[in-house]
């Protein structure tokens, strides 16, 4: 299925396969279950998505399959990366700023105003936690 050019990453995610083909996936309440089911538990795949948020993330996440790239479209956000040396805080406040979150690094975000971002995520094995340890 090829989405119309007017579709937004907020409504239709893009999945990049190991063969470098792209599949559009409509965003529905069960999108993550469908991604696992339809894309072999996301082995070797990359999710390209966008999110809008105005409240702190309720959990932390990490991606063991590779580095994640996050790109600020608009807003102002502080991302916190949990490392062995302690928490590192990185603020993105200008459109186009981006951060590479290293593989296996727990991270969360706190927006300072409504924020929209693009995420390029190696999704296989993604974990979530309310209080992760390194």
Short mmCIF file of C-alpha atoms in Angstrom, two decimals:
data_model
loop_
_atom_site.label_atom_id
_atom_site.label_comp_id
_atom_site.label_asym_id
_atom_site.label_seq_id
_atom_site.Cartn_x
_atom_site.Cartn_y
_atom_site.Cartn_z
CA UNK A 1 0.00 0.00 0.00
CA UNK A 2 1.44 3.36 -1.00
CA UNK A 3 0.10 6.22 1.08
CA UNK A 4 -0.92 9.48 -0.57
CA UNK A 5 1.74 12.18 -0.43
CA UNK A 6 -0.40 14.11 2.04
CA UNK A 7 -0.23 11.39 4.72
CA UNK A 8 1.76 12.29 7.80
CA UNK A 9 4.22 10.15 9.77
CA UNK A 10 1.88 10.92 12.67
CA UNK A 11 -0.80 8.85 10.90
CA UNK A 12 1.23 6.37 8.84
CA UNK A 13 4.57 5.02 10.04
CA UNK A 14 7.19 3.80 7.55
CA UNK A 15 9.00 0.49 8.06
CA UNK A 16 12.39 0.10 6.39
CA UNK A 17 13.13 -3.57 5.72
CA UNK A 18 16.54 -5.27 5.68
CA UNK A 19 16.20 -5.21 1.84
CA UNK A 20 15.76 -1.40 2.05
CA UNK A 21 12.16 -1.41 0.89
CA UNK A 22 9.64 0.77 2.72
CA UNK A 23 6.20 -0.35 3.89
CA UNK A 24 3.63 2.18 5.13
CA UNK A 25 1.79 1.10 8.30
CA UNK A 26 -1.32 3.01 9.43
CA UNK A 27 -1.12 4.12 13.06
CA UNK A 28 -3.84 2.38 15.04
CA UNK A 29 -4.08 1.47 18.74
CA UNK A 30 -2.54 -1.95 17.99
CA UNK A 31 0.24 -0.68 15.71
CA UNK A 32 3.13 -2.09 17.77
CA UNK A 33 1.57 -5.56 18.00
CA UNK A 34 0.99 -5.50 14.24
CA UNK A 35 4.58 -4.40 13.59
CA UNK A 36 5.90 -7.38 15.55
CA UNK A 37 3.48 -9.78 13.85
CA UNK A 38 3.87 -8.45 10.30
CA UNK A 39 7.63 -7.81 10.32
CA UNK A 40 9.15 -10.90 11.99
CA UNK A 41 9.39 -9.38 15.50
CA UNK A 42 11.06 -6.44 13.73
CA UNK A 43 14.29 -8.38 13.07
CA UNK A 44 16.53 -6.14 10.96
CA UNK A 45 13.79 -3.57 10.40
CA UNK A 46 13.81 0.15 11.20
CA UNK A 47 10.75 2.15 12.20
CA UNK A 48 10.43 5.72 10.94
CA UNK A 49 7.77 7.50 12.97
CA UNK A 50 6.69 10.87 14.29
CA UNK A 51 5.10 11.80 17.59
CA UNK A 52 3.63 14.90 19.15
CA UNK A 53 3.75 15.18 22.93
CA UNK A 54 3.33 17.86 25.57
CA UNK A 55 3.84 15.81 28.74
CA UNK A 56 6.89 13.94 30.01
CA UNK A 57 7.18 10.39 28.74
CA UNK A 58 5.75 8.01 31.36
CA UNK A 59 8.53 5.43 30.80
CA UNK A 60 12.09 4.99 29.63
CA UNK A 61 13.04 2.93 26.57
CA UNK A 62 16.11 1.36 25.01
CA UNK A 63 16.89 -0.28 21.70
CA UNK A 64 19.38 -3.17 21.74
CA UNK A 65 19.42 -3.61 17.93
CA UNK A 66 21.14 -0.30 17.15
CA UNK A 67 21.37 3.46 17.58
CA UNK A 68 18.19 5.54 17.40
CA UNK A 69 18.10 8.94 15.69
CA UNK A 70 15.64 11.52 17.02
CA UNK A 71 15.00 14.74 15.09
CA UNK A 72 13.18 17.79 16.43
CA UNK A 73 10.58 19.20 14.05
CA UNK A 74 9.16 21.79 16.43
CA UNK A 75 9.02 22.44 20.14
CA UNK A 76 11.57 22.25 22.92
CA UNK A 77 12.52 19.01 24.69
CA UNK A 78 15.14 17.62 27.03
CA UNK A 79 16.11 14.02 26.43
CA UNK A 80 17.74 12.17 29.30
CA UNK A 81 20.17 9.36 28.54
CA UNK A 82 20.95 6.99 31.42
CA UNK A 83 24.62 5.96 31.27
CA UNK A 84 27.05 4.23 33.62
CA UNK A 85 28.52 7.67 34.37
CA UNK A 86 25.07 9.07 35.30
CA UNK A 87 22.19 10.75 33.54
CA UNK A 88 23.09 12.98 30.60
CA UNK A 89 20.59 15.69 29.61
CA UNK A 90 20.44 16.95 26.03
CA UNK A 91 18.13 19.80 25.09
CA UNK A 92 16.81 20.17 21.56
CA UNK A 93 15.14 23.53 20.93
CA UNK A 94 15.68 24.41 17.26
CA UNK A 95 13.95 22.65 14.36
CA UNK A 96 16.31 20.21 12.71
CA UNK A 97 18.42 19.54 15.79
CA UNK A 98 18.91 15.84 16.33
CA UNK A 99 20.39 13.37 18.75
CA UNK A 100 21.77 9.90 18.21
CA UNK A 101 20.83 7.69 21.14
CA UNK A 102 23.45 4.92 21.35
CA UNK A 103 22.39 1.28 21.23
CA UNK A 104 21.23 -0.09 24.62
CA UNK A 105 20.96 3.36 26.21
CA UNK A 106 17.91 3.97 28.36
CA UNK A 107 16.30 7.30 27.46
CA UNK A 108 13.23 9.40 28.18
CA UNK A 109 12.01 12.90 27.31
CA UNK A 110 10.51 15.94 28.98
CA UNK A 111 9.04 18.60 26.68
CA UNK A 112 9.15 22.25 27.74
CA UNK A 113 6.29 23.05 25.35
CA UNK A 114 4.33 21.00 22.81
CA UNK A 115 6.87 19.11 20.74
CA UNK A 116 6.89 17.15 17.49
CA UNK A 117 9.75 14.78 16.62
CA UNK A 118 10.77 12.15 14.08
CA UNK A 119 12.24 8.88 15.35
CA UNK A 120 14.35 6.47 13.30
CA UNK A 121 14.36 3.37 15.46
CA UNK A 122 15.92 -0.08 15.12
CA UNK A 123 12.90 -1.61 16.82
CA UNK A 124 13.87 -5.23 17.39
CA UNK A 125 13.93 -6.02 21.11
CA UNK A 126 12.88 -2.54 22.27
CA UNK A 127 12.40 -2.44 26.03
CA UNK A 128 10.40 -0.10 28.28
CA UNK A 129 10.81 0.51 32.02
CA UNK A 130 9.50 2.92 34.62
CA UNK A 131 12.85 2.93 36.48
CA UNK A 132 15.70 1.38 34.52
CA UNK A 133 19.17 0.66 35.80
CA UNK A 134 22.36 0.59 33.76
#
